[in-house]
C-alpha positions as a printed NumPy array, in Angstrom:
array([[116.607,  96.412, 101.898],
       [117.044,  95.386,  98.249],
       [116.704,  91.346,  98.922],
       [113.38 ,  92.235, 100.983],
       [110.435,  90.715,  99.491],
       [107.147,  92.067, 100.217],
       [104.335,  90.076,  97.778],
       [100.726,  89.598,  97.774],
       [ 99.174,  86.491,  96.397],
       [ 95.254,  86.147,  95.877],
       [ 94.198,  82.484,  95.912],
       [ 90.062,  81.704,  95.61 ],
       [ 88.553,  85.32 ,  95.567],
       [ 87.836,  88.242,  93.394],
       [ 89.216,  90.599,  95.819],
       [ 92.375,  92.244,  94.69 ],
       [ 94.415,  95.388,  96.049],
       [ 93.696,  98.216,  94.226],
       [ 97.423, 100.187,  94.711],
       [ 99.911,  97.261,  95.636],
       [102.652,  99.743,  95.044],
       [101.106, 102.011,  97.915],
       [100.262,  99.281,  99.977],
       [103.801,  98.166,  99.864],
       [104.77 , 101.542, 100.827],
       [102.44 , 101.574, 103.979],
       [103.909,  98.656, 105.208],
       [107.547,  99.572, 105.225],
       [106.482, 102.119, 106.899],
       [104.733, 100.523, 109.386],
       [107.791,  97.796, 109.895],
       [109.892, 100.931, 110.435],
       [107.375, 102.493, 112.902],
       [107.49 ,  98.993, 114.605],
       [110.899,  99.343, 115.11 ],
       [111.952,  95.495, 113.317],
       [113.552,  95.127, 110.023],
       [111.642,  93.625, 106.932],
       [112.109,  90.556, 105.189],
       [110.5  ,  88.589, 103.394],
       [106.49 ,  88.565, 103.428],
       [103.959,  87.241, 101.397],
       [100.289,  88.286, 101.893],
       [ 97.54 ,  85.444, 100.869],
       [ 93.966,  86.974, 100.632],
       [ 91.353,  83.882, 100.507],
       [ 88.267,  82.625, 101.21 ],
       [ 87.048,  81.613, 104.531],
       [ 86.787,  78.268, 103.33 ],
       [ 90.227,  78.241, 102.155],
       [ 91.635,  79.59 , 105.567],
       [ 89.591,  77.341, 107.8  ],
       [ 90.885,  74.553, 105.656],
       [ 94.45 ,  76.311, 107.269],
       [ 93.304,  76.515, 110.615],
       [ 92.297,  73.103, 111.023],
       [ 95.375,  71.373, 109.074],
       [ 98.08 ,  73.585, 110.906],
       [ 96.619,  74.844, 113.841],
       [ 93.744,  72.103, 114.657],
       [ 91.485,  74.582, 115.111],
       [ 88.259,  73.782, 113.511],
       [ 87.117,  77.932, 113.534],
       [ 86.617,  80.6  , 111.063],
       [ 89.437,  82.995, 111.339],
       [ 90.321,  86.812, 109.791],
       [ 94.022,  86.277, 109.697],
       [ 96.368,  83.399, 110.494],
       [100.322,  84.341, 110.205],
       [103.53 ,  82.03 , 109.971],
       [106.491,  83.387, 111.166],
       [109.701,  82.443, 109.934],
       [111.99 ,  85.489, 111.516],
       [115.533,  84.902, 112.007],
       [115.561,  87.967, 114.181],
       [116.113,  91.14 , 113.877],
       [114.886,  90.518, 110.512],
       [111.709,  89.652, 110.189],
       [109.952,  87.085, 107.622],
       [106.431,  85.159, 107.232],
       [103.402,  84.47 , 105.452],
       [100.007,  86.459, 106.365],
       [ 96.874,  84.635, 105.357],
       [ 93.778,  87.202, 105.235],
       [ 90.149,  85.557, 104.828],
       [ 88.584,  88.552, 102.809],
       [ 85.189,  87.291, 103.633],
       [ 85.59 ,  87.682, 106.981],
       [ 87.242,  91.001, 106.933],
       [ 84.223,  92.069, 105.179],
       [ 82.126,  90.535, 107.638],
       [ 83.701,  91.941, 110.708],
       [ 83.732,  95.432, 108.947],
       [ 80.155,  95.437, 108.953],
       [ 80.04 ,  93.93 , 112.165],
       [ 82.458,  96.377, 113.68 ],
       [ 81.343,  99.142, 111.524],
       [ 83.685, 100.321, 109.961],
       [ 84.65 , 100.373, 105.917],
       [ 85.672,  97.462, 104.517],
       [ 88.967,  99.202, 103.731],
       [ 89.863,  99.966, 107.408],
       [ 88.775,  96.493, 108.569],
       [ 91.449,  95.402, 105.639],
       [ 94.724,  97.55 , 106.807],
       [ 93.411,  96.558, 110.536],
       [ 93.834,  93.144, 109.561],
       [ 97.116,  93.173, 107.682],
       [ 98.731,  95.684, 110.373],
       [ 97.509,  92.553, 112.682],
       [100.21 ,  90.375, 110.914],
       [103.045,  92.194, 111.44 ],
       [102.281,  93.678, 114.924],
       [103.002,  89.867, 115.557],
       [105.852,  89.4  , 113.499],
       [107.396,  92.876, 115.556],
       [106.632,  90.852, 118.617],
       [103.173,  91.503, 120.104],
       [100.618,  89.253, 120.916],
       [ 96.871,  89.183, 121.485],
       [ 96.253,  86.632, 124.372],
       [ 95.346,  88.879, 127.687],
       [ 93.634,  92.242, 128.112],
       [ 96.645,  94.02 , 128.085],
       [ 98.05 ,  92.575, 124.924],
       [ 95.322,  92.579, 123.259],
       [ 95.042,  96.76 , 124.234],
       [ 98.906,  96.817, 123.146],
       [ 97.933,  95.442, 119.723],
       [ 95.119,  97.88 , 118.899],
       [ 96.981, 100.847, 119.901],
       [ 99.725,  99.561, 117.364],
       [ 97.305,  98.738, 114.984],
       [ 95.677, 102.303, 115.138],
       [ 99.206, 103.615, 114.441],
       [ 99.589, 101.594, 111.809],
       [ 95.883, 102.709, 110.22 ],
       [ 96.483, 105.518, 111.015],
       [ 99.938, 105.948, 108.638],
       [ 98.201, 105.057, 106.05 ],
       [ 95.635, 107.44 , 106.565],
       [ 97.484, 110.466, 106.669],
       [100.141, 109.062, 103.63 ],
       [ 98.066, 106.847, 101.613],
       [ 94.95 , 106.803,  99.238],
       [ 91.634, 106.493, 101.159],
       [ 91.288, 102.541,  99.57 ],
       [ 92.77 ,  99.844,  99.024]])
């Protein structure tokens, strides 16, 4: 676990995590609930503008997204790069409503549920990924400060 490189990066917005050092320690948890090993990972938080640019360069999708992630696993070990639109994470938490903060670890659980392997494309998935999400949130509810 010492070469394991968990970062966060903030590109074009004011948003920054309040606790990295907690945050970090959410997330190992949640790898190790998830039952993969960590790598390396590097969180972007942006703008929508800045992750639609993304979308449409790497994905040609010409959409506003939450969350696009690039995995680069070698497995068991797992590795990427988790881009988070904080605009639209605060949209969808009103839209959803729930706090901004829960929208947030929703979001970034969302990354590495598909790094450990699950997907979002039918019904089923997509009820896998929520239940593993909720886990997730729900780790960092019980172990964690209340924000971010």
């Amino acid at each position: 676990m010492d070469d394991v490189l968990l970062e966060f990066n903030y590109l074009d917005t004011n948003f920054r995590l309040q606790n990295e050092p907690a945050v970090s320690d959410w997330l190992l948890l949640c790898f190790e609930h998830l039952g993969v090993e960590l790598g390396d990972i590097s969180y972007f938080f942006c703008s929508d503008e800045h992750l639609l640019q993304i979308n449409i360069e790497a994905l040609n999708h010409d959409y506003y997204t939450d969350i696009i992630s690039f995995d680069y696993s070698t497995l068991p070990i797992v590795s990427g790069e988790i881009f988070i639109s904080v605009d639209r994470v605060k949209e969808n938490s009103v839209d959803f409503k729930v706090t901004f903060t829960q929208e947030m670890l929703r979001v970034m659980a969302h990354g590495i549920c598909h790094f450990a392997g699950f997907k979002d494309k039918t019904a089923l998935d997509i009820s896998i990924m929520r239940t593993k999400e909720d886990e997730c949130i729900s780790i960092y509810n019980n172990f964690f400060p209340s924000t971010l």
